[in-house]
């Protein structure tokens, strides 16, 4: 019984985490683009 409850809680927490990530994805993509233009982060490369 306790194992079922833990599995259900883990499933609910995982689903909520995915929903938040999906909702915040456009903002994260925009932030990454800004960081790359500013030269911050591993994706930035200096053009010659």
PDB file with one MODEL, atoms N, CA, C and O in Angstrom:
MODEL        1
ATOM      1  N   UNK A   1       0.825  -1.208   0.000  1.00  0.00           N
ATOM      2  CA  UNK A   1       0.000   0.000   0.000  1.00  0.00           C
ATOM      3  C   UNK A   1       0.868   1.271   0.000  1.00  0.00           C
ATOM      4  O   UNK A   1       0.630   2.192  -0.781  1.00  0.00           O
ATOM      5  N   UNK A   2       1.864   1.307   0.875  1.00  0.00           N
ATOM      6  CA  UNK A   2       2.718   2.490   0.960  1.00  0.00           C
ATOM      7  C   UNK A   2       3.507   2.681  -0.339  1.00  0.00           C
ATOM      8  O   UNK A   2       3.758   3.808  -0.766  1.00  0.00           O
ATOM      9  N   UNK A   3       3.887   1.573  -0.951  1.00  0.00           N
ATOM     10  CA  UNK A   3       4.643   1.673  -2.200  1.00  0.00           C
ATOM     11  C   UNK A   3       3.780   2.285  -3.303  1.00  0.00           C
ATOM     12  O   UNK A   3       4.274   3.064  -4.118  1.00  0.00           O
ATOM     13  N   UNK A   4       2.496   1.936  -3.329  1.00  0.00           N
ATOM     14  CA  UNK A   4       1.579   2.529  -4.314  1.00  0.00           C
ATOM     15  C   UNK A   4       1.438   4.020  -4.115  1.00  0.00           C
ATOM     16  O   UNK A   4       1.428   4.788  -5.077  1.00  0.00           O
ATOM     17  N   UNK A   5       1.328   4.432  -2.847  1.00  0.00           N
ATOM     18  CA  UNK A   5       1.176   5.852  -2.537  1.00  0.00           C
ATOM     19  C   UNK A   5       2.424   6.612  -2.982  1.00  0.00           C
ATOM     20  O   UNK A   5       2.319   7.685  -3.577  1.00  0.00           O
ATOM     21  N   UNK A   6       3.608   6.059  -2.693  1.00  0.00           N
ATOM     22  CA  UNK A   6       4.844   6.709  -3.106  1.00  0.00           C
ATOM     23  C   UNK A   6       4.941   6.806  -4.625  1.00  0.00           C
ATOM     24  O   UNK A   6       5.361   7.834  -5.157  1.00  0.00           O
ATOM     25  N   UNK A   7       4.557   5.751  -5.318  1.00  0.00           N
ATOM     26  CA  UNK A   7       4.589   5.772  -6.780  1.00  0.00           C
ATOM     27  C   UNK A   7       3.625   6.829  -7.322  1.00  0.00           C
ATOM     28  O   UNK A   7       3.963   7.545  -8.264  1.00  0.00           O
ATOM     29  N   UNK A   8       2.436   6.932  -6.741  1.00  0.00           N
ATOM     30  CA  UNK A   8       1.456   7.916  -7.182  1.00  0.00           C
ATOM     31  C   UNK A   8       1.975   9.338  -6.937  1.00  0.00           C
ATOM     32  O   UNK A   8       1.821  10.212  -7.790  1.00  0.00           O
ATOM     33  N   UNK A   9       2.588   9.565  -5.774  1.00  0.00           N
ATOM     34  CA  UNK A   9       3.139  10.883  -5.469  1.00  0.00           C
ATOM     35  C   UNK A   9       4.270  11.236  -6.439  1.00  0.00           C
ATOM     36  O   UNK A   9       4.351  12.369  -6.913  1.00  0.00           O
ATOM     37  N   UNK A  10       5.132  10.277  -6.731  1.00  0.00           N
ATOM     38  CA  UNK A  10       6.225  10.514  -7.658  1.00  0.00           C
ATOM     39  C   UNK A  10       5.685  10.845  -9.052  1.00  0.00           C
ATOM     40  O   UNK A  10       6.220  11.715  -9.739  1.00  0.00           O
ATOM     41  N   UNK A  11       4.635  10.156  -9.459  1.00  0.00           N
ATOM     42  CA  UNK A  11       4.020  10.408 -10.761  1.00  0.00           C
ATOM     43  C   UNK A  11       3.420  11.811 -10.815  1.00  0.00           C
ATOM     44  O   UNK A  11       3.566  12.511 -11.817  1.00  0.00           O
ATOM     45  N   UNK A  12       2.751  12.218  -9.751  1.00  0.00           N
ATOM     46  CA  UNK A  12       2.138  13.548  -9.708  1.00  0.00           C
ATOM     47  C   UNK A  12       3.211  14.637  -9.731  1.00  0.00           C
ATOM     48  O   UNK A  12       3.093  15.619 -10.465  1.00  0.00           O
ATOM     49  N   UNK A  13       4.259  14.456  -8.923  1.00  0.00           N
ATOM     50  CA  UNK A  13       5.333  15.452  -8.883  1.00  0.00           C
ATOM     51  C   UNK A  13       6.025  15.539 -10.241  1.00  0.00           C
ATOM     52  O   UNK A  13       6.339  16.635 -10.704  1.00  0.00           O
ATOM     53  N   UNK A  14       6.266  14.394 -10.884  1.00  0.00           N
ATOM     54  CA  UNK A  14       6.888  14.389 -12.206  1.00  0.00           C
ATOM     55  C   UNK A  14       6.028  15.076 -13.247  1.00  0.00           C
ATOM     56  O   UNK A  14       6.538  15.819 -14.086  1.00  0.00           O
ATOM     57  N   UNK A  15       4.731  14.835 -13.200  1.00  0.00           N
ATOM     58  CA  UNK A  15       3.821  15.463 -14.156  1.00  0.00           C
ATOM     59  C   UNK A  15       3.780  16.975 -13.944  1.00  0.00           C
ATOM     60  O   UNK A  15       3.776  17.737 -14.911  1.00  0.00           O
ATOM     61  N   UNK A  16       3.749  17.408 -12.692  1.00  0.00           N
ATOM     62  CA  UNK A  16       3.748  18.849 -12.412  1.00  0.00           C
ATOM     63  C   UNK A  16       5.048  19.491 -12.885  1.00  0.00           C
ATOM     64  O   UNK A  16       5.041  20.596 -13.429  1.00  0.00           O
ATOM     65  N   UNK A  17       6.168  18.791 -12.675  1.00  0.00           N
ATOM     66  CA  UNK A  17       7.455  19.308 -13.132  1.00  0.00           C
ATOM     67  C   UNK A  17       7.490  19.467 -14.639  1.00  0.00           C
ATOM     68  O   UNK A  17       7.997  20.468 -15.147  1.00  0.00           O
ATOM     69  N   UNK A  18       6.956  18.490 -15.361  1.00  0.00           N
ATOM     70  CA  UNK A  18       6.911  18.572 -16.820  1.00  0.00           C
ATOM     71  C   UNK A  18       6.015  19.711 -17.291  1.00  0.00           C
ATOM     72  O   UNK A  18       6.330  20.393 -18.267  1.00  0.00           O
ATOM     73  N   UNK A  19       4.899  19.916 -16.597  1.00  0.00           N
ATOM     74  CA  UNK A  19       4.003  21.004 -16.977  1.00  0.00           C
ATOM     75  C   UNK A  19       4.681  22.362 -16.798  1.00  0.00           C
ATOM     76  O   UNK A  19       4.564  23.236 -17.656  1.00  0.00           O
ATOM     77  N   UNK A  20       5.389  22.535 -15.684  1.00  0.00           N
ATOM     78  CA  UNK A  20       6.080  23.804 -15.437  1.00  0.00           C
ATOM     79  C   UNK A  20       7.173  24.013 -16.478  1.00  0.00           C
ATOM     80  O   UNK A  20       7.339  25.116 -16.999  1.00  0.00           O
ATOM     81  N   UNK A  21       7.924  22.941 -16.782  1.00  0.00           N
ATOM     82  CA  UNK A  21       8.993  23.052 -17.780  1.00  0.00           C
ATOM     83  C   UNK A  21       8.420  23.412 -19.148  1.00  0.00           C
ATOM     84  O   UNK A  21       8.984  24.252 -19.849  1.00  0.00           O
ATOM     85  N   UNK A  22       7.319  22.792 -19.533  1.00  0.00           N
ATOM     86  CA  UNK A  22       6.707  23.079 -20.826  1.00  0.00           C
ATOM     87  C   UNK A  22       6.185  24.513 -20.885  1.00  0.00           C
ATOM     88  O   UNK A  22       6.256  25.169 -21.924  1.00  0.00           O
ATOM     89  N   UNK A  23       5.661  24.988 -19.757  1.00  0.00           N
ATOM     90  CA  UNK A  23       5.131  26.354 -19.721  1.00  0.00           C
ATOM     91  C   UNK A  23       6.244  27.387 -19.797  1.00  0.00           C
ATOM     92  O   UNK A  23       6.060  28.450 -20.390  1.00  0.00           O
ATOM     93  N   UNK A  24       7.401  27.090 -19.202  1.00  0.00           N
ATOM     94  CA  UNK A  24       8.506  28.034 -19.145  1.00  0.00           C
ATOM     95  C   UNK A  24       9.462  27.923 -20.334  1.00  0.00           C
ATOM     96  O   UNK A  24      10.376  28.740 -20.451  1.00  0.00           O
ATOM     97  N   UNK A  25       9.283  26.953 -21.209  1.00  0.00           N
ATOM     98  CA  UNK A  25      10.230  26.705 -22.297  1.00  0.00           C
ATOM     99  C   UNK A  25      10.449  27.916 -23.210  1.00  0.00           C
ATOM    100  O   UNK A  25      11.605  28.215 -23.513  1.00  0.00           O
ATOM    101  N   UNK A  26       9.418  28.630 -23.667  1.00  0.00           N
ATOM    102  CA  UNK A  26       9.675  29.791 -24.548  1.00  0.00           C
ATOM    103  C   UNK A  26      10.547  30.856 -23.879  1.00  0.00           C
ATOM    104  O   UNK A  26      11.407  31.449 -24.531  1.00  0.00           O
ATOM    105  N   UNK A  27      10.337  31.100 -22.603  1.00  0.00           N
ATOM    106  CA  UNK A  27      11.145  32.071 -21.885  1.00  0.00           C
ATOM    107  C   UNK A  27      12.587  31.616 -21.747  1.00  0.00           C
ATOM    108  O   UNK A  27      13.511  32.422 -21.852  1.00  0.00           O
ATOM    109  N   UNK A  28      12.782  30.305 -21.508  1.00  0.00           N
ATOM    110  CA  UNK A  28      14.141  29.777 -21.393  1.00  0.00           C
ATOM    111  C   UNK A  28      14.882  29.888 -22.715  1.00  0.00           C
ATOM    112  O   UNK A  28      16.062  30.235 -22.741  1.00  0.00           O
ATOM    113  N   UNK A  29      14.197  29.596 -23.808  1.00  0.00           N
ATOM    114  CA  UNK A  29      14.823  29.700 -25.131  1.00  0.00           C
ATOM    115  C   UNK A  29      15.232  31.144 -25.394  1.00  0.00           C
ATOM    116  O   UNK A  29      16.322  31.396 -25.908  1.00  0.00           O
ATOM    117  N   UNK A  30      14.374  32.084 -25.047  1.00  0.00           N
ATOM    118  CA  UNK A  30      14.686  33.505 -25.239  1.00  0.00           C
ATOM    119  C   UNK A  30      15.898  33.911 -24.394  1.00  0.00           C
ATOM    120  O   UNK A  30      16.770  34.637 -24.871  1.00  0.00           O
ATOM    121  N   UNK A  31      15.956  33.446 -23.144  1.00  0.00           N
ATOM    122  CA  UNK A  31      17.090  33.763 -22.279  1.00  0.00           C
ATOM    123  C   UNK A  31      18.385  33.201 -22.843  1.00  0.00           C
ATOM    124  O   UNK A  31      19.412  33.877 -22.812  1.00  0.00           O
ATOM    125  N   UNK A  32      18.357  31.981 -23.357  1.00  0.00           N
ATOM    126  CA  UNK A  32      19.561  31.370 -23.926  1.00  0.00           C
ATOM    127  C   UNK A  32      20.038  32.171 -25.128  1.00  0.00           C
ATOM    128  O   UNK A  32      21.241  32.369 -25.297  1.00  0.00           O
ATOM    129  N   UNK A  33      19.110  32.637 -25.972  1.00  0.00           N
ATOM    130  CA  UNK A  33      19.501  33.458 -27.116  1.00  0.00           C
ATOM    131  C   UNK A  33      20.163  34.755 -26.664  1.00  0.00           C
ATOM    132  O   UNK A  33      21.159  35.185 -27.246  1.00  0.00           O
ATOM    133  N   UNK A  34      19.614  35.374 -25.630  1.00  0.00           N
ATOM    134  CA  UNK A  34      20.190  36.620 -25.107  1.00  0.00           C
ATOM    135  C   UNK A  34      21.589  36.355 -24.579  1.00  0.00           C
ATOM    136  O   UNK A  34      22.504  37.135 -24.840  1.00  0.00           O
ATOM    137  N   UNK A  35      21.773  35.248 -23.828  1.00  0.00           N
ATOM    138  CA  UNK A  35      23.095  34.928 -23.289  1.00  0.00           C
ATOM    139  C   UNK A  35      24.100  34.702 -24.407  1.00  0.00           C
ATOM    140  O   UNK A  35      25.251  35.125 -24.302  1.00  0.00           O
ATOM    141  N   UNK A  36      23.673  34.034 -25.483  1.00  0.00           N
ATOM    142  CA  UNK A  36      24.595  33.785 -26.596  1.00  0.00           C
ATOM    143  C   UNK A  36      24.986  35.083 -27.286  1.00  0.00           C
ATOM    144  O   UNK A  36      26.145  35.265 -27.661  1.00  0.00           O
ATOM    145  N   UNK A  37      24.021  35.989 -27.455  1.00  0.00           N
ATOM    146  CA  UNK A  37      24.341  37.272 -28.089  1.00  0.00           C
ATOM    147  C   UNK A  37      25.278  38.101 -27.214  1.00  0.00           C
ATOM    148  O   UNK A  37      26.114  38.849 -27.720  1.00  0.00           O
ATOM    149  N   UNK A  38      25.128  37.960 -25.895  1.00  0.00           N
ATOM    150  CA  UNK A  38      25.972  38.713 -24.965  1.00  0.00           C
ATOM    151  C   UNK A  38      27.339  38.059 -24.790  1.00  0.00           C
ATOM    152  O   UNK A  38      28.235  38.658 -24.194  1.00  0.00           O
ATOM    153  N   UNK A  39      27.514  36.837 -25.299  1.00  0.00           N
ATOM    154  CA  UNK A  39      28.802  36.162 -25.180  1.00  0.00           C
ATOM    155  C   UNK A  39      28.962  35.399 -23.891  1.00  0.00           C
ATOM    156  O   UNK A  39      30.085  35.140 -23.458  1.00  0.00           O
ATOM    157  N   UNK A  40      27.850  35.030 -23.264  1.00  0.00           N
ATOM    158  CA  UNK A  40      27.889  34.287 -22.002  1.00  0.00           C
ATOM    159  C   UNK A  40      27.468  32.849 -22.280  1.00  0.00           C
ATOM    160  O   UNK A  40      26.533  32.610 -23.045  1.00  0.00           O
ATOM    161  N   UNK A  41      28.150  31.898 -21.666  1.00  0.00           N
ATOM    162  CA  UNK A  41      27.723  30.506 -21.756  1.00  0.00           C
ATOM    163  C   UNK A  41      28.521  29.685 -22.742  1.00  0.00           C
ATOM    164  O   UNK A  41      29.292  30.228 -23.532  1.00  0.00           O
ATOM    165  N   UNK A  42      28.337  28.363 -22.699  1.00  0.00           N
ATOM    166  CA  UNK A  42      29.131  27.460 -23.528  1.00  0.00           C
ATOM    167  C   UNK A  42      28.793  27.531 -25.009  1.00  0.00           C
ATOM    168  O   UNK A  42      29.616  27.137 -25.836  1.00  0.00           O
ATOM    169  N   UNK A  43      27.618  28.019 -25.371  1.00  0.00           N
ATOM    170  CA  UNK A  43      27.223  28.061 -26.775  1.00  0.00           C
ATOM    171  C   UNK A  43      27.753  29.270 -27.524  1.00  0.00           C
ATOM    172  O   UNK A  43      27.557  29.396 -28.732  1.00  0.00           O
ATOM    173  N   UNK A  44      28.422  30.156 -26.808  1.00  0.00           N
ATOM    174  CA  UNK A  44      28.876  31.384 -27.460  1.00  0.00           C
ATOM    175  C   UNK A  44      30.254  31.178 -28.075  1.00  0.00           C
ATOM    176  O   UNK A  44      31.149  30.604 -27.455  1.00  0.00           O
ATOM    177  N   UNK A  45      30.404  31.647 -29.279  1.00  0.00           N
ATOM    178  CA  UNK A  45      31.696  31.579 -29.966  1.00  0.00           C
ATOM    179  C   UNK A  45      31.978  32.947 -30.583  1.00  0.00           C
ATOM    180  O   UNK A  45      31.082  33.576 -31.146  1.00  0.00           O
ATOM    181  N   UNK A  46      33.186  33.391 -30.477  1.00  0.00           N
ATOM    182  CA  UNK A  46      33.557  34.692 -31.056  1.00  0.00           C
ATOM    183  C   UNK A  46      33.747  34.526 -32.558  1.00  0.00           C
ATOM    184  O   UNK A  46      34.444  33.615 -33.005  1.00  0.00           O
ATOM    185  N   UNK A  47      33.132  35.396 -33.325  1.00  0.00           N
ATOM    186  CA  UNK A  47      33.315  35.369 -34.787  1.00  0.00           C
ATOM    187  C   UNK A  47      34.540  36.174 -35.156  1.00  0.00           C
ATOM    188  O   UNK A  47      34.837  37.194 -34.534  1.00  0.00           O
ATOM    189  N   UNK A  48      35.239  35.720 -36.156  1.00  0.00           N
ATOM    190  CA  UNK A  48      36.436  36.447 -36.607  1.00  0.00           C
ATOM    191  C   UNK A  48      36.152  37.189 -37.871  1.00  0.00           C
ATOM    192  O   UNK A  48      37.035  37.861 -38.405  1.00  0.00           O
TER     193      UNK A  48
ENDMDL
END
